[in-house]
Coordinates of C-alpha atoms and ligand atoms in Angstrom, one line a residue:
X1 CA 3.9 -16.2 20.1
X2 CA 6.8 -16.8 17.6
X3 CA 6.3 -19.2 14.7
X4 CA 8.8 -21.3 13.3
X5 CA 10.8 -19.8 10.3
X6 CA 9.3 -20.3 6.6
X7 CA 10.7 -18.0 4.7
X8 CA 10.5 -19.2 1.2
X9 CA 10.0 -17.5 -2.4
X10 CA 8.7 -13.5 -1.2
X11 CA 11.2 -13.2 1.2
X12 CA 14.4 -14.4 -0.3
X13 CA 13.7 -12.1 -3.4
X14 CA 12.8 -9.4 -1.4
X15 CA 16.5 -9.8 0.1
X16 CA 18.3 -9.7 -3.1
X17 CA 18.9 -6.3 -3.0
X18 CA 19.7 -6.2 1.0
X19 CA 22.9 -9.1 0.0
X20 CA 24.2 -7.1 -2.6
X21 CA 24.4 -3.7 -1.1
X22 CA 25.6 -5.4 2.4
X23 CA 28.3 -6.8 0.0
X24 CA 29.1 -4.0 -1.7
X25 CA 29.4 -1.7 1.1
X26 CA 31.0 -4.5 3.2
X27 CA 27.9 -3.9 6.3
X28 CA 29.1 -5.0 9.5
X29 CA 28.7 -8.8 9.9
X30 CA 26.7 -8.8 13.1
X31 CA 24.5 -5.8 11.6
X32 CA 24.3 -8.1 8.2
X33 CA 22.9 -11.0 10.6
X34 CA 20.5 -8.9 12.7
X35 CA 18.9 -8.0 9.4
X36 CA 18.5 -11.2 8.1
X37 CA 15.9 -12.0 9.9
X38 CA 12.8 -10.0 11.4
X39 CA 12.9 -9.1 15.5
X40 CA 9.8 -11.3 16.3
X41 CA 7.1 -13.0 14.0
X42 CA 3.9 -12.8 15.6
X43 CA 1.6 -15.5 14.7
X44 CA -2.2 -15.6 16.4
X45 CA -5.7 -16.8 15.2
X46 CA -8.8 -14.4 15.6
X47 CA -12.1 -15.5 16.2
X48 CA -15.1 -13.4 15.1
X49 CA -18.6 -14.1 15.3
X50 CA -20.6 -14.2 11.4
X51 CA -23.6 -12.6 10.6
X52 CA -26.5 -15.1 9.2
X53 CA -26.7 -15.2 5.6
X54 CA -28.4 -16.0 2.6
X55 CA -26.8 -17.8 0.0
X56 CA -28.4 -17.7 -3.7
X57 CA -29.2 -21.1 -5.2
X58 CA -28.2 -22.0 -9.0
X59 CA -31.1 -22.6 -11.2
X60 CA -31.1 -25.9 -10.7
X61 CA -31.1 -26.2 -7.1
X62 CA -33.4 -23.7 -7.0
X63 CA -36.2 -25.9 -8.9
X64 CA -36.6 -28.3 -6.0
X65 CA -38.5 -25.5 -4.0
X66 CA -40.3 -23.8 -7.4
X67 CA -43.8 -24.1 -5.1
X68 CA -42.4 -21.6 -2.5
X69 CA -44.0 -18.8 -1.8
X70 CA -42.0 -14.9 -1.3
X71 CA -41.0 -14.0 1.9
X72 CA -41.1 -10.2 2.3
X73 CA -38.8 -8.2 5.0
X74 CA -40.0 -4.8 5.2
X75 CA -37.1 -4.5 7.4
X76 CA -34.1 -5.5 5.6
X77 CA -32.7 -2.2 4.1
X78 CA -29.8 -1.3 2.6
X79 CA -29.1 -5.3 2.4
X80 CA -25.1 -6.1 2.4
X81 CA -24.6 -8.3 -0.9
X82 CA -21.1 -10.1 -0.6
X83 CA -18.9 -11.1 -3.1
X84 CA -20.3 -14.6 -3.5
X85 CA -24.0 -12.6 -4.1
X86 CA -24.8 -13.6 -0.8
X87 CA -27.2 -11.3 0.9
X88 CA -26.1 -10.4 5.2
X89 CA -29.2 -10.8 7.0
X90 CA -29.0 -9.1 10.6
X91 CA -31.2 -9.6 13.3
X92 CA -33.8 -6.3 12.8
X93 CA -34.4 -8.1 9.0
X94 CA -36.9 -10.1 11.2
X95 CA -38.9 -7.5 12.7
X96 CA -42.3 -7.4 10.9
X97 CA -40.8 -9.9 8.8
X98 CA -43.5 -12.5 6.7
X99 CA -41.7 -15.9 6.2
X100 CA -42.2 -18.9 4.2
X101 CA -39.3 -21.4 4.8
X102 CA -38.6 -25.2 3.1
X103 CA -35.6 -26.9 4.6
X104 CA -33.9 -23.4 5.7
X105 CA -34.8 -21.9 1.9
X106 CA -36.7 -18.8 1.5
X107 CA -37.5 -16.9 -1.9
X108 CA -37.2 -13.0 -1.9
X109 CA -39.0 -10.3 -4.1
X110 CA -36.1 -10.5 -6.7
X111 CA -37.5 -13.8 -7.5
X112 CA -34.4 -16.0 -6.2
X113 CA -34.3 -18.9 -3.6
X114 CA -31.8 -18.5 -0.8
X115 CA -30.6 -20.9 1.3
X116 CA -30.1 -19.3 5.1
X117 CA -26.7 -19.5 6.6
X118 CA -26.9 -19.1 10.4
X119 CA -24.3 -17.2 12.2
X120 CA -21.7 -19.4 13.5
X121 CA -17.8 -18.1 15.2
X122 CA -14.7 -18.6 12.4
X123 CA -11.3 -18.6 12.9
X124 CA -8.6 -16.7 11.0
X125 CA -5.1 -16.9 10.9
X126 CA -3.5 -13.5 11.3
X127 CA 0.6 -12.4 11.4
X128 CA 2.5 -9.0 12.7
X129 CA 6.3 -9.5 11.8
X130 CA 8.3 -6.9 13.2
X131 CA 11.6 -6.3 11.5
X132 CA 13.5 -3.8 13.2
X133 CA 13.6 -1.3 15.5
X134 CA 17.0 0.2 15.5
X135 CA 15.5 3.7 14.2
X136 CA 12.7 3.8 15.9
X137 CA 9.5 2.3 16.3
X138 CA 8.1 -0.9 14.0
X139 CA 6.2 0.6 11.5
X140 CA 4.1 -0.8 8.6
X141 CA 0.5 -1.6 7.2
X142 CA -1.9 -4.2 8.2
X143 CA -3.3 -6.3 4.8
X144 CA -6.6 -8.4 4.8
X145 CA -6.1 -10.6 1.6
X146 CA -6.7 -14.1 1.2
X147 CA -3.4 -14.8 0.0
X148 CA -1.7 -13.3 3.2
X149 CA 0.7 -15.5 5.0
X150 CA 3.9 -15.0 7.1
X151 CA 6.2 -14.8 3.9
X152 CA 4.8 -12.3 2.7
X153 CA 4.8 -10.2 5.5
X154 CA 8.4 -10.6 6.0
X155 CA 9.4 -9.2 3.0
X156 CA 7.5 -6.5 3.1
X157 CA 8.4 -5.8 6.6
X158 CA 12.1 -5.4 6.1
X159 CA 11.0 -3.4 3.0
X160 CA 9.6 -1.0 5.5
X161 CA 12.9 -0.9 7.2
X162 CA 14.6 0.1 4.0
X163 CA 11.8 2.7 2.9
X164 CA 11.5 4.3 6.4
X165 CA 15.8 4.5 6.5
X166 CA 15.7 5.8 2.8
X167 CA 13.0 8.5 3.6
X168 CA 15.0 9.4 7.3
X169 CA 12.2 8.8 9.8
X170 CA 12.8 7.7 12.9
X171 CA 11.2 4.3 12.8
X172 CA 11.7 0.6 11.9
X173 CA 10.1 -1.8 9.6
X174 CA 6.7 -4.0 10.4
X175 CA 3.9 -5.4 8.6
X176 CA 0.8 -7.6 9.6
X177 CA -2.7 -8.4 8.3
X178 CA -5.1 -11.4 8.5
X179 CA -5.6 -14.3 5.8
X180 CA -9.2 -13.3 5.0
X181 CA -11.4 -12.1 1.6
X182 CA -12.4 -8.5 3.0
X183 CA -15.3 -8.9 0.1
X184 CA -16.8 -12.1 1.7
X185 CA -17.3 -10.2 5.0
X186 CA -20.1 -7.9 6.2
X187 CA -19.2 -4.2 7.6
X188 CA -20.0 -5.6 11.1
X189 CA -17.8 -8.8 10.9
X190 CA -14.9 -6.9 8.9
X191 CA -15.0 -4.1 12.0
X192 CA -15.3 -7.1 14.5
X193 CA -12.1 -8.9 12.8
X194 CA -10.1 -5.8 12.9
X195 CA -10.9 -4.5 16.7
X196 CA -10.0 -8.6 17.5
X197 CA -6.9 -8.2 15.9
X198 CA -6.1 -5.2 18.2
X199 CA -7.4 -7.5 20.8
X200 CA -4.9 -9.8 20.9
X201 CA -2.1 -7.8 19.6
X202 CA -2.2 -5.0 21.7
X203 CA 0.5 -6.0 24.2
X204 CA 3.1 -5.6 21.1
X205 CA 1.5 -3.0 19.6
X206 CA 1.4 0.9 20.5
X207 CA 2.2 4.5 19.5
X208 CA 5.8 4.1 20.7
X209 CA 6.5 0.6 19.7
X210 CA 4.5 -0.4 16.4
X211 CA 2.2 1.8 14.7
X212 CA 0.3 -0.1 12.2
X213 CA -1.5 2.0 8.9
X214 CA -3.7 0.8 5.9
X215 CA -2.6 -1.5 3.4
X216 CA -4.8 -4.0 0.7
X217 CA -7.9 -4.3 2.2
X218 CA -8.1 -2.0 5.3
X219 CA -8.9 1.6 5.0
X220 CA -9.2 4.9 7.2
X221 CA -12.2 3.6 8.4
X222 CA -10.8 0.2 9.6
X223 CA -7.9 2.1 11.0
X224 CA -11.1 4.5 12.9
X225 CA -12.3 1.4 14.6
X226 CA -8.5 0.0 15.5
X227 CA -7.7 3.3 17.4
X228 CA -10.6 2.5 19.5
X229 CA -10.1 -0.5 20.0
X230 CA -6.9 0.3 21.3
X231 CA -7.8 3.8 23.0
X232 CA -10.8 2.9 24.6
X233 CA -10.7 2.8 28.7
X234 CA -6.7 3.9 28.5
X235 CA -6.1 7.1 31.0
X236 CA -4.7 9.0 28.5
X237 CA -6.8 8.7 25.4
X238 CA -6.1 11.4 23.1
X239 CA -2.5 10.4 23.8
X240 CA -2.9 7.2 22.3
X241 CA -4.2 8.7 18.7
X242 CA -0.8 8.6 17.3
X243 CA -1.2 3.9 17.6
X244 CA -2.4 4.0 13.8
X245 CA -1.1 6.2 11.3
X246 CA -3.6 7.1 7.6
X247 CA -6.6 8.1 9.5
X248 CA -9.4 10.4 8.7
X249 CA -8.7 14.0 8.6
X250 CA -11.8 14.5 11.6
X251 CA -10.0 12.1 13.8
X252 CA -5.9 13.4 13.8
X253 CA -5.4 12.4 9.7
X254 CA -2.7 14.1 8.2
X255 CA -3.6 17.1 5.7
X256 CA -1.9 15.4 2.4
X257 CA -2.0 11.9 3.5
X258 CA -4.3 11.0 0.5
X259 CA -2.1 12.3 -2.6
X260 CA 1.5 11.8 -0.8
X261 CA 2.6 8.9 -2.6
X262 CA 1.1 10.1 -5.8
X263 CA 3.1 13.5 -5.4
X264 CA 6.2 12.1 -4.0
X265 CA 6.6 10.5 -7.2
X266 CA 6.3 13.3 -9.2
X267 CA 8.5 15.3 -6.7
X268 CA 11.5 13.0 -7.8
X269 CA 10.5 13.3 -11.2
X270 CA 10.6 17.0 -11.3
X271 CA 14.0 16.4 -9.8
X272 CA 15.3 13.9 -11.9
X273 CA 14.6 16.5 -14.7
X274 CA 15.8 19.8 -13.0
X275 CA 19.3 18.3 -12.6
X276 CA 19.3 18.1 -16.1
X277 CA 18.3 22.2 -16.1
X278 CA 15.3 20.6 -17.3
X279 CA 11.6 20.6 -16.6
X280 CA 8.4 18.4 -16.7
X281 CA 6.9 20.7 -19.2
X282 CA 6.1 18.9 -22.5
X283 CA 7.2 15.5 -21.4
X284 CA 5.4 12.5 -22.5
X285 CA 4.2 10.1 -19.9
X286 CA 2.2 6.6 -19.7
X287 CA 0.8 5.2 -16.2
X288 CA -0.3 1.8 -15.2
X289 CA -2.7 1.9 -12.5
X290 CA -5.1 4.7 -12.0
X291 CA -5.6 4.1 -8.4
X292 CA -4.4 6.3 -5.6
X293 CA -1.0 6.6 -6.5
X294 CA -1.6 6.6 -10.5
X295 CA -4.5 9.2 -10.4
X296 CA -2.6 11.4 -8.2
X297 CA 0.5 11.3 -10.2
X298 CA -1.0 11.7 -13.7
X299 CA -2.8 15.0 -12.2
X300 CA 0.2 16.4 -11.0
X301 CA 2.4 15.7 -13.8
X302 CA -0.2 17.0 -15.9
X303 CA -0.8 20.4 -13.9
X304 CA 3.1 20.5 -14.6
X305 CA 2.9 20.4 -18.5
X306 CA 3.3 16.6 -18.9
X307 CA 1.4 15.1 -21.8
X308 CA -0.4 11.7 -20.8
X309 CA -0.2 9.2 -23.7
X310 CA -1.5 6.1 -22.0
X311 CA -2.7 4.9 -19.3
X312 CA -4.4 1.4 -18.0
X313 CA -5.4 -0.3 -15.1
X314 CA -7.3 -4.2 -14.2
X315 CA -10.0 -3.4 -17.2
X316 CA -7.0 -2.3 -20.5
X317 CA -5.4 0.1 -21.4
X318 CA -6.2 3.1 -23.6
X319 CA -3.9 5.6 -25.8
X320 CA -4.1 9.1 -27.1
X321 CA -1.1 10.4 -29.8
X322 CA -2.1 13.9 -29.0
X323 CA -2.5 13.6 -25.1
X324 CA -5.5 12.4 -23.0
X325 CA -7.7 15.3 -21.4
X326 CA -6.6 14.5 -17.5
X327 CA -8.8 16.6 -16.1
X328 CA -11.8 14.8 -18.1
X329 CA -10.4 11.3 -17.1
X330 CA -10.4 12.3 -13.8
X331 CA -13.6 13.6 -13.7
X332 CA -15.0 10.1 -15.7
X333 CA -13.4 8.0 -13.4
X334 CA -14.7 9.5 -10.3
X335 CA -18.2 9.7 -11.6
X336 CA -18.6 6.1 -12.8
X337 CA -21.8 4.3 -12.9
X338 CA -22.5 2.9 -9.2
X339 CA -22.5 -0.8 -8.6
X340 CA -19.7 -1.2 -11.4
X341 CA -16.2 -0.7 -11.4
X342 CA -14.3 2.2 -12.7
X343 CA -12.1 1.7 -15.4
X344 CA -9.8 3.4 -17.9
X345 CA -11.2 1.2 -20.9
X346 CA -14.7 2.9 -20.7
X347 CA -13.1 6.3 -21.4
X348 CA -14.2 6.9 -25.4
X349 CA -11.7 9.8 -25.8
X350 CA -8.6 8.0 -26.3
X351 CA -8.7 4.3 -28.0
X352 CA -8.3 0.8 -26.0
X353 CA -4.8 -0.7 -27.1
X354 CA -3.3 -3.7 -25.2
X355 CA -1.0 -4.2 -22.8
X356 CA 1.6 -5.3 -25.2
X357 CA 1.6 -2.2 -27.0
X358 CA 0.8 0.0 -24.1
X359 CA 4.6 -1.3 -23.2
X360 CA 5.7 0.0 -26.8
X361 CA 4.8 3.3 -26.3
X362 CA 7.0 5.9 -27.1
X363 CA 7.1 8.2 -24.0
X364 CA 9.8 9.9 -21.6
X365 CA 8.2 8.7 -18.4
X366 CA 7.3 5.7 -17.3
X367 CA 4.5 5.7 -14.1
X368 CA 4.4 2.4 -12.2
X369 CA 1.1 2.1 -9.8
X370 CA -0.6 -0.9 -10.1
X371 CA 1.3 -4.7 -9.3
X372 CA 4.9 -6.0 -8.3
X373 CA 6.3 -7.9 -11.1
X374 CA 5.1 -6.3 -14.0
X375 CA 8.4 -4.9 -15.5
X376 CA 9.9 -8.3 -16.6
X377 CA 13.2 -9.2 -18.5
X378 CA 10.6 -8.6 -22.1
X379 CA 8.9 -5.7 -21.0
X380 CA 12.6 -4.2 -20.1
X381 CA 13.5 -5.0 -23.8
X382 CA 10.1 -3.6 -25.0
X383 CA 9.7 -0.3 -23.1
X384 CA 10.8 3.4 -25.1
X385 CA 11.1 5.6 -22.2
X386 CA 13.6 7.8 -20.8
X387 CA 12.6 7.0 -17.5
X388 CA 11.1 4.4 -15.3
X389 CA 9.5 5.6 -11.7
X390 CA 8.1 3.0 -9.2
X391 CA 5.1 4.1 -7.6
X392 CA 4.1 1.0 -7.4
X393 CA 6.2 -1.7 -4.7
X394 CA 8.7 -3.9 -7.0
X395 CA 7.3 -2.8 -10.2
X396 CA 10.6 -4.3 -11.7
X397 CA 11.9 -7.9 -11.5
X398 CA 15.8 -8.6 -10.9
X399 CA 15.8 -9.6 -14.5
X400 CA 13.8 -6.2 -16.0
X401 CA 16.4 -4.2 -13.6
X402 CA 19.6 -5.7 -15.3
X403 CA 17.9 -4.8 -18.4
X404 CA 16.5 -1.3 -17.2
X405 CA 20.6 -0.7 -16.5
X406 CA 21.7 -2.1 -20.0
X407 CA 19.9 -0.1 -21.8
X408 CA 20.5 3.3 -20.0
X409 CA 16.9 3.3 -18.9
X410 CA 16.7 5.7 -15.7
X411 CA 14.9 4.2 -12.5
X412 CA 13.8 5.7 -9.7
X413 CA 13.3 3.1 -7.7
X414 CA 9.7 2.2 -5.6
X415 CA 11.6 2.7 -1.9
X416 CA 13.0 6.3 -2.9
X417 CA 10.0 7.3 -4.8
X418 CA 6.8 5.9 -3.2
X419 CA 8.2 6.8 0.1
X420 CA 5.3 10.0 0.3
X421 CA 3.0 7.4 2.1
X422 CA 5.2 6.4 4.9
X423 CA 6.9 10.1 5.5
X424 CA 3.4 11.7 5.9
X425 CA 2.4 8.9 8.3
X426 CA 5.7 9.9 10.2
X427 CA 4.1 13.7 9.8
X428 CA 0.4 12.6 10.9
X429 CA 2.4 10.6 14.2
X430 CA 4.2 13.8 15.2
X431 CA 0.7 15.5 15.0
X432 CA -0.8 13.6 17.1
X433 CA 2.0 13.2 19.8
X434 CA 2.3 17.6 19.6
X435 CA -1.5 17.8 19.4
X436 CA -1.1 20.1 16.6
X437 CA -2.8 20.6 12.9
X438 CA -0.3 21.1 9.7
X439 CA -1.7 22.8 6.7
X440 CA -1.6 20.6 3.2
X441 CA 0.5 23.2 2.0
X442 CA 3.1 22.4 5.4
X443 CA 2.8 19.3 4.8
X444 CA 3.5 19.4 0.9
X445 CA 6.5 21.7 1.8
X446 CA 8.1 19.4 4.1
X447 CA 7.4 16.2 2.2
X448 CA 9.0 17.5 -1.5
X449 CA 12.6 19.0 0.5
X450 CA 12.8 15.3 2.1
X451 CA 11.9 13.2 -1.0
X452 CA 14.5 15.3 -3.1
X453 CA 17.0 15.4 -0.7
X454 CA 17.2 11.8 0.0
X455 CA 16.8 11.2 -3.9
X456 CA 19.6 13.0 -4.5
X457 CA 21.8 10.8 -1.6
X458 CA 20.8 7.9 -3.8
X459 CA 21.7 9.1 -7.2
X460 CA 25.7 10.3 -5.6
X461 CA 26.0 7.1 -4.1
X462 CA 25.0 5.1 -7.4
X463 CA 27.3 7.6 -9.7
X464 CA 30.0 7.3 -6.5
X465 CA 30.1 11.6 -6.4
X466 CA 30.0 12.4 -2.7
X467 CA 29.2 16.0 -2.3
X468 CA 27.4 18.3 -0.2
X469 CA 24.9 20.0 -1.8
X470 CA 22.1 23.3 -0.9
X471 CA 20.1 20.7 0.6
X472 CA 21.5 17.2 0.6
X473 CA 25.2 15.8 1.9
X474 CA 25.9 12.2 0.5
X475 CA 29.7 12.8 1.3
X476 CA 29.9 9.6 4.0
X477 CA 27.6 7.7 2.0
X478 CA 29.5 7.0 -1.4
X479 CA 30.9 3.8 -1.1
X480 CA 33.9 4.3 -3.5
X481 CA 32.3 2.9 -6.8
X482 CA 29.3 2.9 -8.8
X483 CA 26.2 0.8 -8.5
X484 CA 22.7 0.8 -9.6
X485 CA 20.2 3.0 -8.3
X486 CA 18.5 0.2 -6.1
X487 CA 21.5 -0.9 -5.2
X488 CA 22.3 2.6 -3.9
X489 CA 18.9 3.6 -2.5
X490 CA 19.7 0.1 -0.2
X491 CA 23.2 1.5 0.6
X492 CA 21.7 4.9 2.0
X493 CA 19.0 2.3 4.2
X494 CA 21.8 0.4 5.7
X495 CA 24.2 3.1 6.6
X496 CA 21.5 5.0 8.3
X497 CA 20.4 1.9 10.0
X498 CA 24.3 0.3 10.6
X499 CA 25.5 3.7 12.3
X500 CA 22.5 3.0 15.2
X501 CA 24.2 0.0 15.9
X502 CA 28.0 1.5 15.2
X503 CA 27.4 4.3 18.0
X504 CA 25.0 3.0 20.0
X505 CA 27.1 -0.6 20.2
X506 CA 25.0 -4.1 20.9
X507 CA 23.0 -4.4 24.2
X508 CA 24.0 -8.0 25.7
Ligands
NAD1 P1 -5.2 1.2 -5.8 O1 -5.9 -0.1 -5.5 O2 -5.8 2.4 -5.5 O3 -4.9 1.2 -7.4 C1 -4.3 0.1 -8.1 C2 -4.5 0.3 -9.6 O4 -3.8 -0.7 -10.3 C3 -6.0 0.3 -10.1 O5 -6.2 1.2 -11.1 C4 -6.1 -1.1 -10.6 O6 -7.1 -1.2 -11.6 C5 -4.7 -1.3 -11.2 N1 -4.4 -2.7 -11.4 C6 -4.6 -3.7 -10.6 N2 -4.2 -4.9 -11.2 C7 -3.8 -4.6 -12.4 C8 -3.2 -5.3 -13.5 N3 -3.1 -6.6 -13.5 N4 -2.9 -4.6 -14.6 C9 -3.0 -3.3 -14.7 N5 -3.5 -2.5 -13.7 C10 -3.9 -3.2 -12.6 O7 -3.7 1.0 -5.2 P2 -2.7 2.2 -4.9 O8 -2.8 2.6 -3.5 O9 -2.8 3.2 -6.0 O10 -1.3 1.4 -5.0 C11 -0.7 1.1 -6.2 C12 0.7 0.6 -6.0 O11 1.4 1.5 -5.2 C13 0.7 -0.7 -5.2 O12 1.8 -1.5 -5.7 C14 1.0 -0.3 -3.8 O13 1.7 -1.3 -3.1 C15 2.0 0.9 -4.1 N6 2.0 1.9 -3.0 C16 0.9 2.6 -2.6 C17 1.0 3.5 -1.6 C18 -0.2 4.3 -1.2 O14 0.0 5.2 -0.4 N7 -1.3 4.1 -1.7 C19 2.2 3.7 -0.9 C20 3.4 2.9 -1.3 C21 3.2 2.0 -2.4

């Protein structure tokens, strides 16, 4: 099942870093063409049977059949609306149900006419690229988006073979998802579509060969009804728990999972700073994206005597000279009005600004956690921070880096510092396998020494200082000059990953 090659635009960005640091460090040429390209490109339709449904009329369509009685369904509870307002009907809707119907149209008690959609089998395309496995085994998310293709998912497998080098765990990169709208789906179709997937990729799947995770789209409880999927009727079941990684903490979860991208962050900040005998305390910060990663960073850096300034996300932006209450923020956000989403904008104790000047902020940190791209050649020019850390994936554009560097702006880069994610995943994986339960505290512990240690690797290898220090040694990593800190958090990827080949030679 291996589709032709496509690559186009995602991809061939995606390796702009990989050519440089191969160059720079001279990478062995047959290590340099083996990651190129991925392994194997898995390409595979699913099939999945839809729910009936009922599909809202415009005004005026809906005056052809203004003579039609309600229909009433004491049955249908809790109804599913999609995100085209269309209304899942499933089969028990019908039980007791009174019916008036005109050419398949029905009106409800909300007044509206509905045209019925019977259930009917669709097809949709799905992917798992596997990048490499020199490390250890393929590791990466699975996305449902609409805008999922093969491209993408070779990019952002090979990032996983970077981030999973950077952050030392023994695993490869892989990626995979489906080209679907997970709003457009019912509960039961969306479950359906992800135990297919499992389906049909279970032969190149597994706990010791490609262990897939959330990404956009899936969740804990998609990944609940994967492990299933995959467990169910296998000898050894509770062996097998260890297939999917960011699962609920009742079903082998990691303690810690939740915040560890969020807290990695601010572990490299709070080592960026203590180099400089220095702490968070007092330091002004602005986030964009109060999502997982943003929320969890802004709390920490906060608990830690940072001062938030201003923060946004999809609805604006908002800023406070004196500091925005965290806590309070927090608290609004998680208690927003049902049925609408959440957003930063609708907090009245700081005022909206926009984006432009959100960029113009005077701060000391910089939070990325919301979208790629978003830290262009302007922005670059634009931004009055100190320091610039990715949270988010490719918050920076080649162009906004160069500029970044100019202007002695410090960047921790996305593959050093939103590495929590993936090392947890590697902790929740060596759960399941020992059958034991780590403490968040054990977990924390472990997660902060590996995120500063391999943070400091990268910043010796971009300054070109090989040294050992009380808990890091970059002495064989330097690469005799000095680069940028992308640049050098590649370098530390493609050592690790070059001495597997090196000592281990090439099977023939
Ligand atoms: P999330 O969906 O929980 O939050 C995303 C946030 O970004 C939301 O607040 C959203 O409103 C905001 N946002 C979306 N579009 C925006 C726009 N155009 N302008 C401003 N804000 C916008 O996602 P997350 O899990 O917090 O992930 C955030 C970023 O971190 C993503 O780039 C993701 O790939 C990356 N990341 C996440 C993890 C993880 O463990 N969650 C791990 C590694 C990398």
């Amino acid at each position: 099942m291996t589709s032709p090659n496509t690559s186009t635009c995602f991809f061939a960005q995606a390796m702009e870093s990989f050519e440089r640091a191969a160059t720079l460090m001279q990478l062995h040429p047959r290590v340099r063409l083996e990651l190129q390209e991925p392994d194997c490109e898995h390409a595979f339709y699913l099939t999945v049977d839809m729910e009936d449904r009922l599909l809202p009329l415009g005004d005026a369509e809906a005056r052809a059949y203004a003579a039609l009685p309600v229909s009433s369904f004491p049955a249908f509870k809790n109804v599913e609306c999609l995100g085209d307002a269309s209304l899942v009907l499933p089969p028990q809707a019908l039980r007791q149900a009174n019916v008036h119907m005109k050419d398949g149209h029905l009106r409800l008690e909300d007044g509206k006419v509905y045209r019925w959609q019977p259930g009917a089998p669709r097809r949709f395309r799905a992917w798992r690229v596997q990048h490499n496995q020199a490390r250890g085994p393929y590791k990466g998310g699975l996305r449902f988006h609409p805008e999922a293709n093969l491209d993408v998912f070779k990019a952002l497998a090979a990032e996983m073979t970077w981030k999973t080098a950077i952050a030392d765990v023994p695993f490869g990169g892989g990626k995979g998802g489906v080209e679907v709208d997970p709003n457009m789906l019912s509960r039961k179709e969306l479950e359906a579509l992800a135990m297919r997937y499992v389906y049909v990729a279970k032969s190149f799947l597994g706990p010791e060969f490609d262990i897939p995770a959330p990404d956009v789209g899936t969740d804990a409880s998609i990944m609940a009804v994967m492990l299933r999927q995959y467990s169910d009727g296998e000898p050894f079941r509770h062996l097998q728990r260890g297939f999917i990684t960011g699962k609920d903490t009742r079903i082998g979860g990691s303690e810690g999972r939740t915040q560890a991208t969020g807290l990695g962050v601010v572990y490299c900040i709070e080592d960026f700073y203590a180099e400089k005998s220095d702490s968070i305390q007092g330091k002004r910060f602005i986030v964009q994206g109060f999502g997982n990663v943003g929320t969890y960073a802004a709390e920490c850096l906060h608990k830690l005597g940072g001062r938030l300034l201003a923060v946004g996300d999809v609805g604006g932006y908002i800023f406070h000279p004196e500091g925005i209450d965290v806590p309070r923020l927090l608290e609004f956000m998680r208690n927003h009005p049902k049925g609408r989403m959440a957003t930063v904008v609708d907090f009245t104790q700081a005022r909206p600004i926009s984006k432009e000047d959100f960029w113009k902020v005077e701060a000391d940190i910089l939070v990325t956690a919301a979208l790629g791209g978003e830290i262009t050649k302007e922005v670059a020019q634009a931004l009055k921070v100190k320091l610039v850390a990715e949270g988010a994936n490719g918050s920076s554009t080649p162009e906004g880096d160069s500029v970044l560097f100019g202007r002695g702006i410090e960047l921790i880069p996305d593959i050093v510092a939103n590495a929590g994610g993936v090392i947890t995943s590697y902790y929740e994986w060596v759960q399941n396998r020992n059958m034991e339960f780590w403490t968040e505290e054990e977990v924390c512990r472990r997660l902060e020494k590996t995120l500063k240690r391999n943070y400091r690797i990268v910043r010796d290898i971009a300054r070109n200082t090989p040294q050992k220090g009380e808990i890091h040694d970059s002495r064989k990593l330097c690469v005799g000059q000095s680069t940028d800190m992308r640049c050098a958090a590649m370098v530390l990827a493609l050592r690790r990953i070059e001495a597997h080949y090196l000592l281990e030679g090439f099977s023939q």
